[in-house]
XYZ file of C-alpha atoms in Angstrom:
743
model
C -11.295 50.932 -48.222
C -9.601 47.972 -46.601
C -7.591 50.297 -44.374
C -10.725 52.215 -43.413
C -12.350 48.938 -42.384
C -9.366 47.645 -40.410
C -9.033 50.981 -38.612
C -12.756 51.539 -38.201
C -13.966 52.131 -34.675
C -16.288 49.045 -34.571
C -13.541 46.703 -35.733
C -10.969 48.190 -33.350
C -13.401 47.802 -30.447
C -13.857 44.144 -31.372
C -10.103 43.558 -31.321
C -9.807 45.488 -28.074
C -12.356 43.211 -26.404
C -10.364 40.116 -27.296
C -7.125 41.682 -26.069
C -8.193 43.630 -22.987
C -11.712 42.535 -22.005
C -11.536 38.748 -21.773
C -14.167 38.584 -19.019
C -16.741 40.212 -21.294
C -15.742 37.896 -24.141
C -16.104 34.864 -21.842
C -19.638 35.935 -20.945
C -20.519 36.287 -24.626
C -18.918 32.932 -25.431
C -21.006 31.344 -22.661
C -24.230 32.617 -24.214
C -23.123 31.721 -27.752
C -22.401 28.196 -26.471
C -25.743 28.083 -24.649
C -27.863 28.952 -27.667
C -25.842 26.654 -29.930
C -26.562 23.707 -27.577
C -22.870 23.306 -26.737
C -23.335 23.631 -22.953
C -24.804 20.638 -21.114
C -27.010 19.396 -23.964
C -28.138 16.516 -21.729
C -29.760 19.054 -19.390
C -31.575 20.985 -22.113
C -29.902 24.340 -21.442
C -30.408 25.465 -25.051
C -34.156 24.770 -24.842
C -34.446 27.352 -22.062
C -33.117 29.972 -24.487
C -34.921 28.787 -27.618
C -38.307 28.192 -26.021
C -38.772 30.461 -22.966
C -42.018 29.848 -21.116
C -43.882 32.539 -19.217
C -46.907 31.569 -17.137
C -46.491 27.998 -18.424
C -46.633 28.718 -22.139
C -44.687 30.034 -25.104
C -46.120 33.420 -25.959
C -45.452 36.903 -27.273
C -44.725 38.031 -23.712
C -42.272 35.218 -23.002
C -40.115 36.205 -25.982
C -40.555 39.889 -25.220
C -39.268 39.378 -21.656
C -36.364 37.328 -23.003
C -35.459 40.129 -25.418
C -35.790 42.760 -22.695
C -33.347 40.846 -20.473
C -30.901 40.479 -23.371
C -31.188 44.225 -23.944
C -30.111 44.740 -20.332
C -27.112 42.469 -20.856
C -26.117 44.341 -24.024
C -26.316 47.676 -22.218
C -24.249 46.314 -19.316
C -21.655 45.084 -21.818
C -21.470 48.526 -23.451
C -21.176 50.311 -20.105
C -18.442 47.988 -18.877
C -16.545 48.353 -22.140
C -16.883 52.150 -22.078
C -15.731 52.475 -18.474
C -12.669 50.367 -19.158
C -11.715 51.516 -22.663
C -13.000 55.013 -23.421
C -9.750 56.688 -22.350
C -7.985 54.921 -25.231
C -9.967 56.953 -27.774
C -9.546 60.718 -27.096
C -11.578 61.672 -30.167
C -14.744 60.518 -28.339
C -14.547 63.603 -26.134
C -15.047 65.830 -29.174
C -18.264 64.081 -30.214
C -21.768 64.843 -29.179
C -23.132 62.170 -26.789
C -19.831 60.254 -26.481
C -21.281 57.235 -24.665
C -24.089 56.731 -27.167
C -21.636 57.008 -30.057
C -19.497 54.387 -28.304
C -22.487 52.016 -27.953
C -23.402 52.481 -31.610
C -19.896 51.482 -32.699
C -19.656 48.604 -30.210
C -22.352 46.705 -32.098
C -20.545 43.788 -33.748
C -20.837 41.126 -31.002
C -24.381 42.042 -29.829
C -25.623 42.265 -33.438
C -24.056 38.936 -34.459
C -25.438 37.274 -31.315
C -28.942 38.611 -31.900
C -29.031 37.472 -35.547
C -27.736 34.014 -34.637
C -30.238 33.819 -31.768
C -33.139 34.663 -34.085
C -32.171 31.822 -36.428
C -32.041 29.391 -33.504
C -35.466 30.488 -32.249
C -36.951 30.091 -35.725
C -35.664 26.552 -36.277
C -36.636 25.520 -32.737
C -40.211 26.717 -33.063
C -40.592 25.131 -36.467
C -39.136 21.884 -35.117
C -41.508 21.906 -32.149
C -44.409 22.113 -34.599
C -46.501 24.223 -32.225
C -46.778 27.395 -34.367
C -47.258 28.337 -37.977
C -44.712 30.522 -39.767
C -46.639 33.739 -39.105
C -46.662 33.123 -35.335
C -42.984 32.210 -35.385
C -42.156 35.570 -36.936
C -44.410 37.207 -34.350
C -42.283 35.618 -31.609
C -39.144 36.890 -33.362
C -40.687 40.358 -33.481
C -41.474 40.174 -29.756
C -37.884 39.145 -29.005
C -36.348 42.017 -30.994
C -38.910 44.456 -29.581
C -37.838 43.536 -26.063
C -34.197 44.250 -26.885
C -35.004 47.600 -28.467
C -37.329 48.620 -25.639
C -34.624 48.233 -22.999
C -32.179 50.188 -25.136
C -34.698 52.943 -25.850
C -35.718 53.155 -22.178
C -32.050 53.713 -21.358
C -31.516 56.395 -24.010
C -33.349 59.291 -22.274
C -31.127 58.893 -19.225
C -27.944 59.054 -21.286
C -29.214 61.868 -23.508
C -29.895 63.955 -20.447
C -26.952 62.914 -18.295
C -24.216 62.600 -20.952
C -21.565 65.298 -20.720
C -19.742 66.564 -23.792
C -17.529 69.481 -24.777
C -20.430 71.850 -25.201
C -22.086 71.020 -21.885
C -18.850 71.118 -19.927
C -16.925 73.918 -21.612
C -19.297 75.580 -24.111
C -17.183 74.430 -27.081
C -19.026 73.675 -30.316
C -18.580 70.148 -31.659
C -16.308 69.527 -34.607
C -18.725 67.004 -36.059
C -21.259 69.815 -36.460
C -18.868 71.823 -38.636
C -17.920 71.292 -42.244
C -14.366 70.205 -42.658
C -11.882 68.806 -45.124
C -10.409 65.443 -44.290
C -6.679 65.490 -43.722
C -6.499 61.712 -44.175
C -4.969 61.033 -47.544
C -6.230 58.378 -49.869
C -2.722 57.140 -50.500
C -2.988 54.385 -47.926
C -0.953 56.264 -45.329
C -2.254 56.758 -41.791
C -2.793 60.165 -40.242
C 0.283 60.981 -38.164
C -1.593 63.271 -35.808
C -4.175 60.551 -35.085
C -1.386 58.045 -34.525
C 0.119 60.357 -31.926
C -3.206 60.771 -30.136
C -4.425 57.191 -30.421
C -2.760 55.513 -27.407
C -1.924 52.421 -29.515
C -5.475 52.050 -30.833
C -5.475 54.021 -34.052
C -8.945 54.758 -35.489
C -9.823 56.462 -38.789
C -13.599 56.073 -39.099
C -16.593 55.703 -36.830
C -20.354 55.384 -37.123
C -22.011 58.680 -36.280
C -25.447 57.238 -37.047
C -26.581 53.799 -38.151
C -25.238 53.241 -41.680
C -23.514 56.661 -41.634
C -19.705 56.718 -41.408
C -17.529 59.734 -40.550
C -13.806 60.288 -40.451
C -12.101 60.741 -37.115
C -10.601 64.197 -36.620
C -7.602 65.218 -34.611
C -8.244 66.653 -31.146
C -4.725 67.985 -30.569
C -6.078 71.538 -30.299
C -7.985 70.572 -27.128
C -6.259 70.454 -23.779
C -5.703 66.900 -22.558
C -7.364 67.627 -19.244
C -10.499 68.808 -21.020
C -10.657 65.537 -22.959
C -10.096 63.497 -19.811
C -12.811 65.420 -17.961
C -15.347 64.641 -20.681
C -14.522 60.917 -20.583
C -14.571 60.845 -16.762
C -17.944 62.573 -16.628
C -19.438 60.049 -19.049
C -17.952 57.161 -17.094
C -19.458 58.640 -13.943
C -22.862 58.820 -15.634
C -22.601 55.199 -16.756
C -21.527 54.125 -13.263
C -24.639 55.647 -11.693
C -26.803 53.898 -14.274
C -25.171 50.619 -13.228
C -25.726 51.295 -9.542
C -29.393 52.148 -10.055
C -29.859 49.010 -12.204
C -28.264 46.725 -9.594
C -30.493 48.148 -6.855
C -33.553 47.678 -9.087
C -32.645 44.080 -9.931
C -32.160 43.226 -6.261
C -35.352 45.053 -5.320
C -37.352 42.983 -7.791
C -36.212 39.940 -5.791
C -38.710 40.920 -3.080
C -41.506 40.389 -5.602
C -40.378 36.920 -6.648
C -43.316 35.262 -4.876
C -45.726 36.943 -7.279
C -46.512 34.702 -10.228
C -46.211 37.589 -12.658
C -42.473 37.702 -11.900
C -41.862 34.063 -12.803
C -39.950 35.148 -15.876
C -38.259 32.593 -18.173
C -35.171 30.952 -16.685
C -33.055 32.139 -19.630
C -34.107 35.741 -18.951
C -33.027 35.304 -15.330
C -29.625 34.085 -16.543
C -29.234 37.217 -18.663
C -30.131 39.343 -15.635
C -27.668 37.440 -13.433
C -24.781 37.953 -15.858
C -25.833 41.582 -16.265
C -25.420 42.096 -12.519
C -22.020 40.370 -12.550
C -20.777 42.606 -15.379
C -22.043 45.719 -13.627
C -20.428 44.786 -10.318
C -17.065 44.039 -11.922
C -17.033 47.226 -14.012
C -18.000 49.199 -10.895
C -14.922 47.805 -9.201
C -12.879 48.918 -12.189
C -14.410 52.403 -11.946
C -13.018 52.773 -8.417
C -9.854 50.663 -8.406
C -8.654 50.755 -12.040
C -5.600 48.512 -12.398
C -6.205 47.009 -8.958
C -9.781 46.036 -9.811
C -9.052 42.346 -10.527
C -7.167 41.560 -7.249
C -9.677 43.635 -5.257
C -12.563 41.804 -6.931
C -10.938 38.445 -6.123
C -10.518 39.500 -2.469
C -14.173 40.555 -2.454
C -15.224 37.122 -3.760
C -13.048 35.336 -1.175
C -14.528 37.411 1.628
C -18.044 36.937 0.280
C -17.403 33.194 0.133
C -16.098 33.087 3.729
C -19.150 34.954 5.070
C -21.395 32.131 3.925
C -19.784 29.811 6.476
C -21.683 31.679 9.190
C -24.815 29.834 10.326
C -26.857 32.949 9.577
C -26.224 32.334 5.880
C -26.872 28.566 5.894
C -29.909 28.123 3.658
C -31.696 25.255 1.951
C -33.256 23.705 5.021
C -35.962 21.087 5.438
C -39.113 23.032 6.289
C -40.834 21.945 9.487
C -37.639 20.771 11.220
C -36.531 22.702 14.286
C -32.997 24.038 13.773
C -32.966 25.959 17.070
C -32.904 23.007 19.448
C -30.312 20.402 20.436
C -28.477 19.079 17.400
C -28.450 15.353 16.640
C -25.172 13.557 17.242
C -23.875 12.319 13.896
C -21.136 9.985 15.123
C -20.094 6.328 15.110
C -21.015 6.105 18.786
C -24.600 7.052 17.972
C -24.692 4.729 14.948
C -23.634 1.770 17.109
C -26.142 2.656 19.807
C -29.023 2.766 17.327
C -27.825 -0.421 15.608
C -28.158 -2.301 18.916
C -31.770 -1.241 19.540
C -33.365 -4.672 19.112
C -36.512 -3.396 20.822
C -37.040 -0.852 18.045
C -36.243 -3.430 15.402
C -38.839 -5.860 16.783
C -41.381 -3.050 17.176
C -40.955 -1.921 13.563
C -41.087 -5.462 12.191
C -44.330 -6.195 14.063
C -45.866 -2.924 12.926
C -44.959 -3.577 9.281
C -46.276 -7.159 9.489
C -49.549 -5.694 10.701
C -49.538 -3.419 7.625
C -48.710 -6.374 5.387
C -51.610 -8.359 6.826
C -53.964 -5.481 6.010
C -52.494 -5.352 2.516
C -53.152 -9.080 2.153
C -56.775 -8.769 3.257
C -57.285 -5.927 0.750
C -55.870 -8.012 -2.117
C -57.350 -11.433 -1.313
C -59.918 -12.546 -3.852
C -63.236 -13.002 -1.970
C -64.323 -15.606 -4.516
C -61.139 -17.629 -4.100
C -59.730 -16.757 -0.630
C -57.167 -19.548 -0.770
C -55.435 -17.953 -3.749
C -52.468 -15.930 -2.544
C -51.891 -12.497 -4.133
C -48.588 -11.406 -5.596
C -46.853 -8.558 -3.773
C -45.728 -5.656 -5.945
C -42.854 -3.229 -5.468
C -42.456 -0.102 -7.573
C -38.961 1.203 -8.381
C -38.861 4.518 -10.212
C -35.752 6.333 -11.375
C -34.664 9.924 -11.161
C -34.571 12.220 -14.161
C -36.350 15.506 -13.412
C -39.664 16.237 -15.094
C -39.218 13.537 -17.716
C -39.241 10.887 -14.963
C -42.139 12.546 -13.132
C -44.275 12.541 -16.277
C -43.126 9.075 -17.372
C -43.861 7.546 -13.965
C -47.294 9.128 -13.655
C -48.301 8.246 -17.212
C -47.199 4.606 -17.126
C -48.833 3.991 -13.748
C -52.156 5.653 -14.580
C -52.320 3.888 -17.933
C -51.523 0.456 -16.496
C -53.767 0.925 -13.469
C -56.676 2.028 -15.663
C -56.555 -1.029 -17.932
C -56.189 -3.269 -14.845
C -59.345 -1.611 -13.436
C -57.535 -0.244 -10.393
C -55.793 -3.449 -9.378
C -52.214 -2.257 -9.830
C -52.166 0.459 -7.160
C -54.019 -1.861 -4.798
C -51.287 -4.471 -5.147
C -48.265 -2.173 -4.798
C -46.938 -2.487 -1.256
C -43.936 -0.167 -1.424
C -42.547 2.563 -3.683
C -38.839 3.423 -3.767
C -36.574 5.319 -6.137
C -35.241 8.819 -6.535
C -35.744 12.347 -7.772
C -38.405 13.060 -10.388
C -39.736 9.520 -10.480
C -40.634 9.687 -6.792
C -42.340 13.052 -7.335
C -44.552 11.512 -10.015
C -45.277 8.408 -7.899
C -46.056 10.520 -4.821
C -48.463 12.657 -6.864
C -50.368 9.605 -8.092
C -50.423 8.096 -4.598
C -51.932 11.293 -3.188
C -54.548 11.402 -5.969
C -55.311 7.746 -5.235
C -55.834 8.636 -1.568
C -58.073 11.567 -2.492
C -60.149 9.286 -4.698
C -60.615 6.940 -1.747
C -61.709 9.920 0.340
C -64.172 10.977 -2.394
C -62.346 14.297 -2.898
C -61.902 13.637 -6.629
C -63.787 11.499 -9.149
C -60.766 9.666 -10.590
C -57.030 10.010 -10.912
C -56.800 9.302 -14.649
C -57.584 12.818 -15.892
C -55.326 14.388 -18.510
C -55.004 17.535 -16.390
C -52.852 15.616 -13.889
C -50.344 14.826 -16.644
C -50.365 18.508 -17.573
C -49.799 19.509 -13.954
C -46.838 17.196 -13.335
C -45.072 18.344 -16.515
C -45.294 22.091 -15.847
C -42.097 24.104 -15.565
C -40.465 24.350 -12.109
C -37.258 26.043 -13.211
C -38.379 29.645 -13.804
C -38.919 30.768 -10.183
C -35.718 29.000 -9.089
C -33.640 30.829 -11.701
C -35.305 34.132 -10.818
C -34.487 33.666 -7.139
C -30.846 32.915 -7.941
C -30.552 35.903 -10.271
C -32.091 38.505 -7.998
C -31.216 37.578 -4.433
C -29.764 34.200 -3.522
C -26.309 34.792 -5.003
C -26.090 37.543 -2.360
C -28.244 36.184 0.466
C -32.001 35.610 0.880
C -33.640 38.853 1.943
C -37.001 37.370 2.984
C -38.163 34.614 5.305
C -41.291 32.681 6.230
C -42.564 30.645 9.191
C -43.582 26.972 9.390
C -44.685 25.439 12.701
C -43.212 28.394 14.582
C -39.797 28.036 12.892
C -38.398 30.670 10.534
C -36.679 29.782 7.265
C -35.124 31.873 4.462
C -36.906 32.217 1.150
C -34.243 30.764 -1.097
C -34.409 28.702 -4.289
C -35.401 25.673 -2.206
C -38.494 27.616 -1.143
C -39.160 28.547 -4.779
C -38.896 24.883 -5.807
C -41.438 23.720 -3.239
C -43.820 26.629 -3.827
C -43.819 26.085 -7.584
C -44.289 22.328 -7.203
C -47.269 22.901 -4.923
C -48.728 25.491 -7.281
C -48.409 23.157 -10.267
C -50.075 20.277 -8.387
C -52.891 22.360 -6.867
C -51.470 22.128 -3.320
C -52.055 18.392 -2.935
C -48.866 18.110 -0.842
C -49.916 20.628 1.797
C -49.036 18.006 4.408
C -46.387 16.919 6.859
C -44.535 13.614 6.665
C -46.483 12.264 9.660
C -49.800 12.853 7.875
C -49.111 9.731 5.829
C -48.573 7.543 8.900
C -52.191 6.357 9.225
C -52.963 5.648 5.533
C -49.632 3.828 5.074
C -49.893 1.746 8.257
C -53.481 0.812 7.368
C -52.389 -0.232 3.850
C -54.755 2.300 2.279
C -51.894 3.485 0.094
C -48.467 2.026 -0.706
C -45.564 2.729 1.614
C -43.025 5.200 0.248
C -39.420 5.027 1.388
C -37.199 7.905 0.307
C -33.473 7.288 0.417
C -31.478 10.473 -0.328
C -27.695 10.334 0.028
C -25.685 12.079 2.733
C -23.060 14.231 1.011
C -20.600 14.035 3.931
C -19.914 10.312 3.665
C -22.295 8.717 1.143
C -24.641 7.046 3.658
C -28.340 6.726 2.965
C -30.943 8.699 4.862
C -34.063 6.512 4.989
C -37.233 8.618 5.216
C -40.664 7.203 6.001
C -43.491 8.106 8.398
C -43.361 4.503 9.657
C -40.621 2.895 11.697
C -38.194 1.239 9.256
C -35.163 0.401 11.394
C -35.023 -2.993 9.624
C -33.815 -1.062 6.537
C -30.988 0.665 8.409
C -29.744 -1.855 10.983
C -27.229 -4.506 10.031
C -28.644 -8.000 9.617
C -27.543 -10.302 12.419
C -25.032 -12.899 11.188
C -24.091 -16.257 12.728
C -21.363 -17.462 10.373
C -19.636 -14.244 9.376
C -17.631 -11.977 11.657
C -16.517 -8.599 10.311
C -16.134 -4.912 11.118
C -19.658 -3.664 10.465
C -20.338 -0.536 8.456
C -23.349 1.671 9.128
C -24.479 2.670 5.663
C -27.910 4.139 6.482
C -29.708 6.086 9.205
C -33.407 6.430 9.892
C -34.621 10.005 9.478
C -37.682 9.864 11.748
C -35.736 8.594 14.761
C -32.438 10.348 14.149
C -34.169 13.735 14.041
C -37.016 12.886 16.402
C -36.099 15.683 18.847
C -36.064 18.176 15.979
C -39.612 17.231 14.955
C -38.937 14.948 11.988
C -42.633 14.076 11.677
C -43.423 17.783 11.146
C -41.248 17.969 8.032
C -43.203 19.309 5.085
C -43.754 16.537 2.563
C -42.522 18.803 -0.238
C -39.214 19.046 1.657
C -39.035 15.256 1.753
C -39.536 15.186 -2.017
C -36.879 17.882 -2.398
C -34.366 15.941 -0.306
C -34.825 12.972 -2.632
C -34.605 15.195 -5.724
C -31.750 17.595 -5.085
C -30.004 18.704 -8.219
C -26.772 20.731 -8.043
C -27.284 24.483 -8.557
C -31.050 24.009 -9.131
C -32.722 22.272 -6.183
C -29.801 22.585 -3.765
C -28.439 20.193 -1.143
C -30.426 20.277 2.097
C -28.739 21.075 5.414
C -29.995 19.162 8.469
C -29.670 20.016 12.200
C -26.889 17.680 13.325
C -23.387 17.954 14.724
C -21.439 17.909 12.516
C -23.952 19.317 10.056
C -24.903 16.863 7.325
C -26.134 17.768 3.874
C -28.481 15.699 1.737
C -28.265 15.056 -1.977
C -30.267 13.208 -4.616
C -31.121 9.568 -3.880
C -29.745 8.674 -7.304
C -26.225 9.061 -5.997
C -26.549 5.668 -4.244
C -29.666 3.956 -5.561
C -31.212 5.647 -8.584
C -33.802 2.918 -9.165
C -34.608 2.021 -5.554
C -33.936 -1.677 -6.104
C -31.462 -1.945 -3.252
C -34.046 -0.596 -0.788
C -36.691 -2.986 -2.136
C -34.375 -5.986 -1.696
C -33.640 -4.921 1.903
C -37.379 -4.903 2.613
C -37.889 -8.279 0.929
C -35.079 -9.812 2.966
C -36.450 -8.399 6.223
C -39.857 -9.993 5.534
C -38.675 -12.998 3.582
C -40.676 -15.515 5.631
C -43.918 -13.540 5.649
C -43.782 -12.969 1.881
C -43.101 -16.670 1.215
C -45.989 -17.742 3.427
C -48.598 -15.162 2.415
C -47.977 -14.355 -1.243
C -47.589 -16.245 -4.506
C -44.497 -14.317 -5.499
C -42.841 -10.951 -5.881
C -43.184 -8.564 -8.812
C -40.835 -5.590 -9.047
C -41.852 -2.959 -11.600
C -38.968 -0.723 -12.637
C -39.936 2.547 -14.311
C -36.719 3.732 -15.903
C -35.861 6.998 -17.649
C -33.329 5.211 -19.865
C -32.827 1.748 -21.296
C -30.971 -0.838 -19.259
C -29.019 -2.118 -22.260
C -27.567 1.136 -23.558
C -25.833 1.199 -26.961
C -22.068 0.853 -26.892
C -20.514 4.160 -27.942
C -17.759 4.547 -30.467
C -14.380 5.463 -29.047
C -12.753 7.818 -31.564
C -9.190 9.134 -31.101
C -8.960 11.528 -28.162
C -7.444 14.985 -27.969
C -4.983 15.580 -25.162
C -7.622 17.446 -23.122
C -10.134 14.624 -23.648
C -7.536 12.065 -22.602
C -6.883 13.952 -19.374
C -10.566 14.333 -18.466
C -11.801 10.964 -19.747
C -11.093 8.832 -16.626
C -13.173 10.976 -14.259
C -15.677 12.029 -16.901
C -16.260 8.417 -17.895
C -16.756 7.365 -14.276
C -19.385 9.989 -13.505
C -20.978 9.654 -16.936
C -21.494 5.926 -16.329
C -22.595 6.239 -12.691
C -26.069 4.811 -13.285
C -24.738 2.042 -15.529
C -22.380 1.031 -12.703
C -25.392 0.905 -10.369
C -27.159 -1.363 -12.869
C -24.198 -3.743 -12.885
C -24.078 -3.834 -9.078
C -27.823 -4.353 -8.798
C -27.684 -7.095 -11.376
C -25.327 -8.898 -9.011
C -27.665 -8.234 -6.064
C -30.525 -9.824 -7.999
C -28.399 -12.903 -8.655
C -27.552 -13.107 -4.959
C -31.228 -12.709 -4.042
C -31.941 -15.896 -5.954
C -29.954 -17.734 -3.261
C -31.615 -16.326 -0.149
C -35.123 -15.286 -1.269
C -37.801 -17.909 -0.566
C -40.197 -16.504 -3.193
C -40.047 -16.140 -6.921
C -39.084 -12.657 -8.105
C -40.076 -11.226 -11.477
C -38.685 -7.840 -12.532
C -40.564 -5.970 -15.258
C -39.055 -2.910 -16.929
C -40.936 0.059 -18.360
C -38.268 2.052 -20.195
C -38.381 5.575 -21.569
C -36.992 5.973 -25.084
C -34.129 8.330 -24.368
C -31.177 7.679 -26.652
C -28.645 10.156 -27.991
C -30.429 10.546 -31.305
C -33.745 11.324 -29.613
C -32.737 12.816 -26.276
C -35.119 14.158 -23.611
C -33.619 16.724 -21.262
C -32.736 15.894 -17.669
C -34.287 19.061 -16.314
C -37.185 20.582 -14.403
C -38.333 22.039 -17.717
C -39.596 20.143 -20.761
C -40.484 21.414 -24.211
C -43.772 20.440 -25.845
C -41.928 18.075 -28.180
C -40.138 16.383 -25.287
C -43.439 15.843 -23.495
C -44.822 14.165 -26.598
C -41.742 11.920 -26.751
C -42.311 10.824 -23.149
C -45.947 9.915 -23.791
C -45.129 8.166 -27.066
C -42.605 5.883 -25.334
C -45.433 3.975 -23.685
C -46.364 2.498 -27.046
C -42.948 1.015 -27.772
C -43.315 -2.741 -28.378
C -41.189 -3.689 -25.360
C -43.255 -1.458 -23.050
C -46.537 -2.822 -24.394
C -45.222 -6.340 -23.739
C -44.294 -5.332 -20.181
C -47.743 -3.860 -19.526
C -49.360 -6.963 -20.958
C -47.298 -9.079 -18.552
C -48.285 -6.920 -15.562
C -51.982 -7.322 -16.440
C -51.585 -11.098 -16.739
C -49.958 -11.296 -13.301
C -52.739 -9.190 -11.764
C -55.459 -11.577 -12.929
């Protein structure tokens, strides 16, 4: 019995995968790691697989779609394995429906994965506390039904197209005849099977589920007949792959339809399915040369994307077909010397500040100077968007609308700026009598909706190749890539409140109707800041004039509106501005801008995650005005993590950990390093600032034991954690202090 197990077809196929099919094993290991929360736990990858959302909710259909996509991956795995390995098992040619028999016996990895996956889904749903046990099992049923449906949909094709001995040569199958096994029970192996086995000896196979048969010798068949049967079945499987790839890519044209916003995890299964099918197709044609040919294909495919035709991820509204801006030191120096622009921008901003002062002066006590407020909000995906919106609406409501009136400028990065921009727009709509109030619960629901699904779908079906569709903004054509999907989904979630250009905020900002917003994404090429505002803000980019210090000046920031004035910077869609400040590698991609050389823009958090540096630049530029016209400065920092993080243990390191620790530690502590630097800037500000500065922190509870994903997707439990953080004692004390200062 032990020998029969060791030399069973399923077990031999498992060993063969580990020896000959490492690529397939790597794909399976990736998904095992994903559902076990071993891949990027900080980014919530596992939650995408445990709790797939479809049309913004967990449902029977969301799990059904997830199962259907996994069924496609399982079928692709079986096809790839069959194409590469079937020739090693000549006895397959003597069976009826050889490919289907192969799939049945190649069950160990898919079956183990599915069982493990079901356990993970169960414990996740019970932990989320959003369903009772009966509904959890209904979701499990939907998941398994999706897997089985894809497999059953595939079966008719293979039943009809599979070639076997009878169909090719009219020979009746051995497994339909009675026979006497010539395999002895003495423990010895069958010599004839050893001779035929091509190093992969097999004694038993599954002919049906739970039904085992003995393998029979096929030495009485001509070798060419056996090879023809295997080749015909491989040909059938290849055409199934080709049709599937074309269908997957064709679905990409329908990605704009909301019904196709399938769960991000399902899109990942589809993406890996396409990769497996493409690689096994290469093997079908090139055999032993498939790996080097595939590598050459990837190198060529990579080189093609250097062509401007394939440059995607643009800022919508900018003109990329006109003269490119000169990104050079010569141009930096020229703009740094424009004292006329500097004076113009300072005077314009002072005019805005005077309007802000009039708005916030107490009519009963006009001699009392108001405090000027700055809002700094950190990046952190949806958790920061929700946290920023919730803390601001809560604090503004109990201050009876005073907080937003007093905020002069908002800075920060990524998700925090998305949440702040959403509230600012709602605040503006309330002033225009378009909405009753901006405290409604539905706005919290809107800001926390998933953005990841359409992005993942776009990547899986088209963008890895090249965008096959385009659209027009202001007469300029742009590709529909994942950047487009990000902006479209954001607008859909927020009921199209950002259907505006950057310049549309010029009037309300300059008239102090709403706070100024300064976005400061980082330039990937050299780390400079790109300062984005509808107003002139050259005082934030030009070097301060010094009288005692002489040095070689660096130009660490450029002003977006003036640098790209000829390309129509003011016509940039506001959602593109938000995207430039919130780029996230592989999700919301870096943005290419029309300059020479071409610059690319990345998340503002790379340089100034909390926006404090930008706020201090503004305060220094208007140091005298603030000292004369206000009673002090209040900086509110809305943070997605605590400033004083716990000190981690440092257990003994493996060799691999020791090698990766220096760089991993540096990037892992990037935001902590920024905190240390900004702490020093605050100390320095005490020397030059003429006003008192008070910094108040509102901090999200986000420690390792109670982590909230850094993602554009949040689970229901994570959303509850974000909202609950407001009631932490330290946050309640901070809100109490803000209210006292507003009185």
